[in-house]
Amino acid sequence: MTGSLVVVGTGPGNADLMTPATSAVLAKATDLVGYGPYLDRIPTIRADQCRHASDNRVELDRARQALSLAASGRQVVVVSGGDPGVFAMASAVFEAVEAGEPAWRELDIRVEPGVTAMLAAAAEVGAPLGGDFCAISLSDNLKAWTTVERRLKAAAEADFVIALYNPASKARPHQLGRAFDLLRSIKAAETPVLFVRAAGTVDSKIVTTTLAGADGTTADMRTLVIVGASTTRQVGRWIYTPRSEPGVRS
Ligand code: SAH
């Protein structure tokens, strides 16, 4: 039988935010490959399905293992959280294809979209991503911290709403504070800042503050941070960014 590899995302955490297309792909798989906690989110669908759980840091090994299984004829699904293309396994799979066996380029490889954390977090508070926005990962595991700073500065100067993924971890406790310091040197003190932990799940927790009051220790690895643009504001209980610039149209 010809093998295949589909990269999927489970969404932000709750089962109902996993797409029906992703559920259908999972139901057909012979092998599930992924970080243990993401695999645990998937109920057992078939007793004959093999699960290959791994540690979080070994993305490339995991991708190679998945490609080898697909090359041997298995129906493989690689599982990420959120969307598989946003700071996740889909790129790791293509990195492995690029550096790996020429035959892997002929494999049936597909990516199934999912609900990324930024969208679930935005929906919890209103519509902060309603204007132009960008996403930046604060992790410097795979890029230099000077690159992160350069991008933060450019995003602040261009007045984007900024979604910060990977804002903090035990190994990197100080970076979010440094990011806020940099943003404070460019953006207004009253800019809304949102910390959304476990967005899109029953455990979600929201902290709303301003750039002046933002504390880097508020976030952990399950938190998505949104820093507003100059137009982002509060209306009632909600935070939103209007679609238009001031004076253009109302
Ligand atoms: N592929 C994932 C992102 C992986 S990077 C996606 O599309 O969502 C991991 C980071 O995503 C975390 O450090 C955190 O910043 C964010 N994240 C993932 N799930 C989240 C959730 N339910 N709530 C808030 N942030 C989340």
XYZ file of C-alpha atoms and ligand atoms in Angstrom:
276
model
C 0.000 0.000 0.000
C 1.224 3.537 -0.738
C 2.056 5.462 2.400
C 1.028 8.981 3.259
C 1.857 11.666 5.771
C -0.610 14.309 6.969
C 0.416 17.024 9.421
C -2.499 18.122 11.612
C -3.144 20.473 14.539
C -5.439 19.632 17.439
C -6.466 23.275 17.958
C -5.900 25.150 21.218
C -6.998 22.318 23.520
C -10.737 21.667 23.584
C -11.938 18.824 21.396
C -14.619 20.977 19.752
C -11.991 23.304 18.297
C -10.386 20.445 16.375
C -11.721 20.542 12.817
C -13.888 17.702 11.429
C -11.340 17.342 8.586
C -8.601 16.695 11.164
C -10.782 14.134 12.977
C -11.370 12.344 9.660
C -7.628 12.201 8.950
C -6.942 10.850 12.457
C -9.572 8.129 12.003
C -7.731 6.789 8.928
C -4.212 6.827 10.390
C -2.199 3.706 11.135
C 0.467 5.702 13.010
C 0.290 8.866 15.111
C 3.544 10.726 15.704
C 3.871 13.688 18.068
C 4.696 15.275 21.384
C 3.113 13.144 24.162
C 0.644 15.723 25.579
C -0.717 16.505 22.092
C -1.226 12.800 21.375
C -3.022 12.498 24.720
C -5.656 14.967 23.458
C -6.706 12.458 20.831
C -9.122 9.738 21.957
C -8.332 6.172 20.950
C -10.070 5.730 17.641
C -8.818 2.288 16.657
C -7.035 -0.289 18.744
C -4.597 -1.093 15.907
C -3.279 2.466 15.697
C 0.377 2.881 16.763
C 1.292 5.934 18.812
C 4.854 7.239 18.699
C 5.094 9.775 21.540
C 8.206 11.864 21.910
C 9.708 14.743 23.811
C 9.028 18.345 22.787
C 12.582 19.201 21.713
C 13.131 16.512 19.087
C 10.986 17.832 16.245
C 13.391 16.897 13.465
C 13.875 13.316 14.705
C 10.112 13.001 14.965
C 9.678 14.321 11.407
C 12.282 11.854 10.051
C 10.615 8.974 11.861
C 7.244 9.965 10.373
C 8.717 10.211 6.857
C 10.362 6.769 7.179
C 7.080 5.243 8.311
C 5.220 6.852 5.389
C 7.913 5.642 2.977
C 7.372 2.097 4.293
C 3.669 2.271 3.376
C 2.046 3.462 6.604
C -0.722 6.091 6.843
C 1.044 8.516 9.168
C -0.371 11.539 10.947
C 1.979 14.001 12.629
C 0.220 15.839 15.434
C 0.881 19.440 16.545
C -1.081 21.725 18.852
C -3.058 24.606 17.339
C -2.326 24.902 13.624
C 0.478 22.645 12.370
C 1.976 25.402 10.211
C 2.338 28.011 12.971
C 5.641 27.514 14.851
C 5.024 23.764 14.661
C 5.607 20.403 12.987
C 4.705 21.155 9.359
C 7.927 23.115 8.821
C 9.929 20.453 10.676
C 8.579 17.873 8.201
C 9.640 19.972 5.201
C 13.061 20.653 6.770
C 13.493 16.879 7.074
C 12.344 16.376 3.476
C 14.828 18.998 2.257
C 17.762 17.431 4.116
C 16.652 13.814 3.759
C 16.263 11.038 1.239
C 15.417 12.128 -2.340
C 12.515 9.607 -2.395
C 10.783 11.526 0.416
C 10.038 14.333 -2.086
C 7.710 11.961 -3.970
C 5.675 11.030 -0.880
C 2.008 11.947 -0.458
C 2.432 14.728 2.147
C -0.402 17.050 3.161
C -1.023 19.729 5.789
C -4.440 20.101 7.404
C -5.171 23.575 8.864
C -6.167 24.036 12.509
C -7.213 26.795 14.914
C -4.062 28.534 16.074
C -3.695 29.901 19.629
C -3.710 33.527 18.446
C -7.227 33.156 17.007
C -8.603 31.385 20.077
C -7.003 33.998 22.361
C -8.363 36.910 20.315
C -11.875 35.456 20.373
C -11.762 35.218 24.188
C -11.354 38.988 24.554
C -13.210 40.438 21.557
C -11.507 41.334 18.291
C -7.974 42.596 18.958
C -6.733 41.217 15.613
C -9.326 43.195 13.625
C -6.644 45.433 12.057
C -3.247 44.509 10.601
C -1.363 42.163 12.895
C 1.716 39.969 13.035
C 2.879 36.953 15.028
C 6.333 36.649 16.561
C 7.737 33.717 18.534
C 9.878 34.929 21.429
C 11.781 31.660 21.584
C 15.452 31.962 20.717
C 15.980 28.198 20.480
C 15.987 28.417 16.683
C 16.862 32.063 16.016
C 19.066 34.728 17.576
C 17.588 37.025 20.241
C 18.867 39.985 18.162
C 16.508 38.818 15.368
C 13.577 38.777 17.812
C 14.434 42.320 18.922
C 14.777 43.580 15.346
C 11.337 42.175 14.448
C 9.673 43.516 17.607
C 11.068 46.977 16.851
C 9.895 46.869 13.220
C 6.417 45.615 14.220
C 6.090 48.348 16.864
C 7.237 51.064 14.458
C 4.769 49.835 11.813
C 1.968 49.893 14.435
C 0.931 46.256 13.986
C -1.040 44.430 16.654
C 1.564 41.906 17.849
C 0.767 38.337 18.917
C 3.617 36.820 20.926
C 3.933 33.033 20.862
C 6.316 31.186 23.208
C 6.497 34.240 25.481
C 8.309 32.454 28.310
C 9.554 29.117 29.533
C 11.540 27.869 32.517
C 14.700 28.106 30.411
C 13.860 31.642 29.227
C 12.219 33.546 32.107
C 13.468 37.061 31.262
C 12.756 37.506 27.579
C 9.179 38.736 27.802
C 10.241 41.488 30.231
C 12.964 42.521 27.795
C 10.432 42.505 24.939
C 8.073 44.773 26.939
C 10.971 47.174 27.683
C 11.738 47.416 23.985
C 8.065 47.939 23.052
C 7.682 50.616 25.786
C 10.472 52.626 24.136
C 8.360 52.871 20.933
C 4.663 52.422 21.753
C 2.318 54.435 24.010
C 2.166 53.497 27.705
C -1.625 52.982 27.559
C -1.465 50.406 24.713
C -3.640 47.420 25.733
C -1.754 44.208 26.543
C -3.586 40.885 26.909
C -2.342 37.675 28.466
C -4.553 34.749 27.511
C -3.661 31.449 29.163
C -5.137 28.159 27.885
C -7.206 30.050 25.318
C -10.125 28.147 23.850
C -10.284 25.705 26.775
C -12.413 25.526 29.929
C -9.337 26.590 31.947
C -8.778 29.828 30.062
C -7.561 32.801 32.062
C -7.358 36.387 30.805
C -5.295 39.245 32.210
C -5.893 42.659 30.637
C -3.412 45.442 31.307
C -1.460 48.192 29.535
C 2.074 48.301 28.228
C 3.029 50.478 31.220
C 1.692 47.834 33.612
C 2.713 44.702 31.680
C 4.805 42.323 33.761
C 6.917 39.705 31.993
C 6.343 37.150 34.746
C 2.568 36.994 34.044
C 3.075 34.581 31.121
C 4.063 30.930 30.948
C 4.381 28.447 28.077
C 0.595 28.129 27.738
C 0.061 31.867 27.390
C -0.433 33.922 24.238
C 0.326 37.630 24.629
C -1.340 40.245 22.440
C 0.043 43.784 22.353
C -2.373 46.247 20.755
C -1.844 48.788 17.988
C -2.418 52.515 18.606
C -6.107 52.083 17.729
C -6.758 48.977 19.900
C -9.200 49.859 22.662
C -11.776 48.733 25.179
C -15.519 48.891 24.628
C -17.564 47.554 27.534
C -15.986 44.238 28.519
C -14.278 43.745 25.175
C -11.004 44.726 23.558
C -10.997 45.327 19.837
C -9.064 46.918 17.018
C -11.269 48.836 14.575
C -11.020 48.037 10.879
C -10.297 51.595 9.853
C -7.633 54.155 10.624
C -8.788 57.305 12.430
C -10.140 59.834 9.942
C -10.369 57.416 7.011
C -13.912 56.142 7.458
C -16.226 55.507 10.358
N 1.164 25.441 16.604
C 0.689 26.133 17.800
C 1.772 27.040 18.388
C 2.986 26.309 18.908
S 4.118 27.391 19.722
C -0.553 26.953 17.446
O -0.853 27.116 16.265
O -1.230 27.417 18.366
C 3.583 27.164 21.411
C 2.995 28.454 21.965
O 1.663 28.616 21.452
C 2.834 28.520 23.457
O 4.035 28.888 24.114
C 1.769 29.591 23.608
O 2.331 30.892 23.434
C 0.887 29.312 22.414
N -0.281 28.477 22.756
C -0.561 27.233 22.324
N -1.773 26.824 22.785
C -2.263 27.865 23.509
C -3.482 28.089 24.220
N -4.452 27.161 24.282
N -3.638 29.286 24.842
C -2.703 30.249 24.779
N -1.531 30.094 24.120
C -1.317 28.912 23.506
